[in-house]
Amino acid sequence: METEAYTADDPACHGYQRKTARNGAIFGPPGTIYVYLIYGIYHCLNVVTDRDGVCSAVLIRALWLDQLPPAIASCPPRQRARMAAGPGKLCRSLEIDRRLDGMPLNPDSQIWLEGRSSDFAAELVQTTRIGLTKGADIPWRWYLKGHPAVSRPANGDHHCSAVPKGRHRIFRLVA
DNA sequence: CGGGTGATCCACT
DNA sequence: GTGGATCACCCGA
């Protein structure tokens, strides 16, 4: 729904300097979960992409929640769309924390991906990442254009459609 | 805008 | 071992 990419030669990547106890998971094999604590109170969920030993990840910044706990399942759509609109809120809603760090994406970890239709017609916006000092100019944030759960749409994103309508593989995150 | 929050890392003892 | 800077955020004004 909304993601950012970080790679080994990218100064904003957590593994850019060196491997440590905190960021070790980001050097794992593709599909490894990397969760870190930010600003003392929030967690952020990443999925490792590049091969074992190379640091790289996709930060999951926002999701639409298909299912909610029964107590709040009937909240208005507007409110529902904002429950995982941002990497910290997303982890708070899904109760994701460092316990998942280093685990593989599969049902045994209680978090995994399910492929959906492979011809989902989506229009994506590609723009710059959020909240960075280093590598702030790299346009590696993508989101579903016009979706109400996007954390913060780029200014004037109605003009920008770097990724045209077409066939995209859409995944469902199950947690 | 600014405050809250705390793990982590580094440059020093 | 310790002090201070850093940090990919959220909220309320």
Coordinates of C-alpha atoms (C1' of nucleotides) in Angstrom, one line a residue:
Chain A
M1 CA 0.0 0.0 0.0
E2 CA 2.9 2.3 0.9
T3 CA 6.5 1.3 1.0
E4 CA 10.0 2.6 0.9
A5 CA 13.2 0.9 -0.3
Y6 CA 16.6 0.9 1.3
T7 CA 19.7 -0.6 -0.3
A8 CA 23.4 -1.4 0.6
D9 CA 24.8 1.7 -1.1
D10 CA 22.2 4.0 0.4
P11 CA 23.3 6.2 3.3
A12 CA 19.8 6.1 4.8
C13 CA 19.9 2.3 5.1
H14 CA 20.3 1.0 8.6
G15 CA 23.1 -1.3 7.6
Y16 CA 25.1 1.3 5.6
Q17 CA 27.7 1.8 8.3
R18 CA 28.2 -1.7 9.7
K19 CA 26.4 -4.7 11.1
T20 CA 25.5 -4.5 14.8
A21 CA 23.3 -6.3 17.3
R22 CA 20.4 -3.9 16.5
N23 CA 20.5 -4.1 12.7
G24 CA 21.8 -7.6 12.2
A25 CA 18.5 -8.9 10.7
I26 CA 18.8 -6.5 7.7
F27 CA 21.8 -8.5 6.5
G28 CA 19.8 -11.7 6.5
P29 CA 18.4 -13.6 3.5
P30 CA 15.4 -12.3 1.5
G31 CA 12.2 -12.5 3.4
T32 CA 13.8 -11.9 6.8
I33 CA 11.8 -9.5 9.0
Y34 CA 13.7 -6.5 10.4
V35 CA 12.0 -4.6 13.2
Y36 CA 13.6 -1.7 14.9
L37 CA 12.5 0.7 17.7
I38 CA 12.4 4.4 16.7
Y39 CA 12.1 7.5 18.9
G40 CA 11.7 5.4 21.9
I41 CA 8.1 4.5 21.4
Y42 CA 7.4 3.2 17.8
H43 CA 8.4 0.2 15.9
C44 CA 8.9 -0.1 12.1
L45 CA 8.5 -3.2 10.0
N46 CA 10.9 -4.0 7.2
V47 CA 11.3 -7.0 4.9
V48 CA 14.8 -7.9 3.7
T49 CA 15.1 -8.1 -0.1
D50 CA 18.7 -8.6 -1.2
R51 CA 20.8 -11.8 -0.7
D52 CA 22.2 -13.0 2.6
G53 CA 25.0 -10.8 3.8
V54 CA 23.9 -7.7 1.9
C55 CA 21.9 -5.0 3.8
S56 CA 18.6 -4.0 2.1
A57 CA 15.0 -3.8 3.0
V58 CA 11.6 -2.6 2.2
L59 CA 9.9 -0.5 5.0
I60 CA 6.2 -1.2 5.2
R61 CA 4.8 2.3 5.8
A62 CA 1.0 1.8 5.5
L63 CA -1.6 -0.8 5.1
W64 CA -5.3 -1.1 4.7
L65 CA -6.6 -3.4 7.5
D66 CA -9.0 -6.0 6.1
Q67 CA -9.8 -7.2 9.5
L68 CA -10.1 -5.5 12.9
P69 CA -10.6 -6.7 16.4
P70 CA -14.4 -7.2 17.0
A71 CA -14.6 -4.3 19.5
I72 CA -13.7 -1.7 16.8
A73 CA -14.7 -3.6 13.6
S74 CA -17.5 -1.2 13.0
C75 CA -15.5 2.1 13.2
P76 CA -16.1 4.5 10.3
P77 CA -14.1 3.9 7.1
R78 CA -12.2 7.1 7.4
Q79 CA -10.9 6.2 10.9
R80 CA -10.2 2.7 9.8
A81 CA -8.0 3.9 6.9
R82 CA -5.8 5.8 9.3
M83 CA -5.2 2.9 11.8
A84 CA -2.1 1.7 9.9
A85 CA -1.3 5.0 8.0
G86 CA 2.4 5.3 8.9
P87 CA 5.1 2.8 9.9
G88 CA 4.7 3.4 13.7
K89 CA 0.9 3.2 13.7
L90 CA 1.0 0.1 11.5
C91 CA 3.2 -1.7 14.1
R92 CA 1.1 -0.4 16.9
S93 CA -2.1 -1.7 15.3
L94 CA -0.6 -5.1 14.4
E95 CA 1.3 -5.4 17.7
I96 CA 4.6 -5.8 15.9
D97 CA 7.7 -5.4 17.9
R98 CA 11.3 -6.7 18.3
R99 CA 10.1 -10.2 19.0
L100 CA 9.7 -10.6 15.3
D101 CA 13.1 -9.2 14.4
G102 CA 15.2 -11.8 12.4
M103 CA 12.2 -14.1 11.9
P104 CA 11.4 -15.3 8.4
L105 CA 8.1 -14.3 6.7
N106 CA 6.1 -17.4 7.2
P107 CA 3.1 -18.7 9.2
D108 CA 5.4 -20.0 11.9
S109 CA 6.3 -16.4 12.7
Q110 CA 2.7 -15.4 12.7
I111 CA 3.4 -13.0 9.9
W112 CA 3.6 -13.7 6.2
L113 CA 2.5 -12.6 2.7
E114 CA -0.2 -14.1 0.5
G115 CA -0.2 -13.4 -3.2
R116 CA -3.4 -12.1 -4.6
S117 CA -4.5 -11.4 -8.2
S118 CA -1.5 -10.8 -10.5
D119 CA -3.3 -8.5 -12.8
F120 CA -4.5 -6.0 -10.2
A121 CA -4.9 -2.6 -12.0
A122 CA -3.1 -0.1 -9.8
E123 CA -1.7 3.3 -10.3
L124 CA 1.3 3.9 -8.2
V125 CA 3.0 7.1 -7.2
Q126 CA 6.8 7.1 -7.0
T127 CA 8.3 9.8 -4.9
T128 CA 10.9 10.7 -2.3
R129 CA 11.2 9.0 1.1
I130 CA 10.0 10.6 4.3
G131 CA 11.8 11.9 7.4
L132 CA 15.4 11.4 6.2
T133 CA 18.5 13.5 6.4
K134 CA 20.7 11.3 4.4
G135 CA 19.6 10.0 1.0
A136 CA 16.5 12.3 1.2
D137 CA 16.6 12.9 -2.6
I138 CA 16.3 9.2 -3.6
P139 CA 12.8 8.6 -4.9
W140 CA 12.2 5.2 -3.5
R141 CA 8.8 5.6 -1.9
W142 CA 5.8 4.1 -3.6
Y143 CA 2.1 4.2 -2.8
L144 CA -1.3 3.4 -4.2
K145 CA -2.5 6.6 -5.7
G146 CA -5.5 8.2 -4.0
H147 CA -5.7 5.5 -1.3
P148 CA -7.1 6.9 2.0
A149 CA -4.5 4.9 4.1
V150 CA -1.4 6.6 2.6
S151 CA 0.5 8.2 5.5
R152 CA 1.2 11.4 3.7
P153 CA 0.6 11.9 0.0
A154 CA 3.2 13.8 -1.9
N155 CA 2.4 17.3 -2.9
G156 CA 0.6 17.3 -6.3
D157 CA 0.7 13.6 -6.7
H158 CA -2.2 13.9 -9.2
H159 CA 0.4 15.1 -11.7
C160 CA 2.8 12.3 -11.0
S161 CA 2.2 8.8 -12.2
A162 CA 5.7 7.5 -12.6
V163 CA 4.4 4.0 -12.6
P164 CA 1.5 3.7 -15.1
K165 CA -1.7 1.8 -14.7
G166 CA -1.1 -1.8 -15.4
R167 CA -0.5 -5.3 -14.0
H168 CA 1.0 -5.3 -10.5
R169 CA 1.4 -8.1 -8.1
I170 CA -0.5 -7.2 -4.9
F171 CA 0.2 -9.0 -1.6
R172 CA -1.8 -9.3 1.5
L173 CA 0.2 -9.1 4.8
V174 CA -1.2 -11.6 7.3
A175 CA -0.3 -11.0 11.0
Chain B
dC1 C1' 5.8 23.9 14.6
dG2 C1' 7.7 21.3 19.2
dG3 C1' 7.6 17.7 22.8
dG4 C1' 7.7 13.0 24.2
dT5 C1' 10.2 8.8 24.3
dG6 C1' 14.3 5.2 25.0
dA7 C1' 17.6 2.0 22.6
dT8 C1' 21.7 2.4 20.3
dC9 C1' 26.3 3.8 19.1
dC10 C1' 30.6 6.3 19.6
dA11 C1' 34.2 9.0 21.7
dC12 C1' 35.9 9.5 25.7
dT13 C1' 37.5 8.2 30.5
Chain C
dG1 C1' 31.4 2.6 32.4
dT2 C1' 29.3 7.1 30.9
dG3 C1' 27.5 11.3 28.3
dG4 C1' 25.5 13.0 24.5
dA5 C1' 24.0 12.8 19.8
dT6 C1' 21.1 10.4 16.8
dC7 C1' 16.8 8.4 15.0
dA8 C1' 13.1 5.8 8.4
dC9 C1' 7.4 8.9 14.1
dC10 C1' 3.0 10.6 16.0
dC11 C1' 0.2 13.9 18.1
dG12 C1' -1.7 18.2 19.4
dA13 C1' -1.7 23.1 18.8

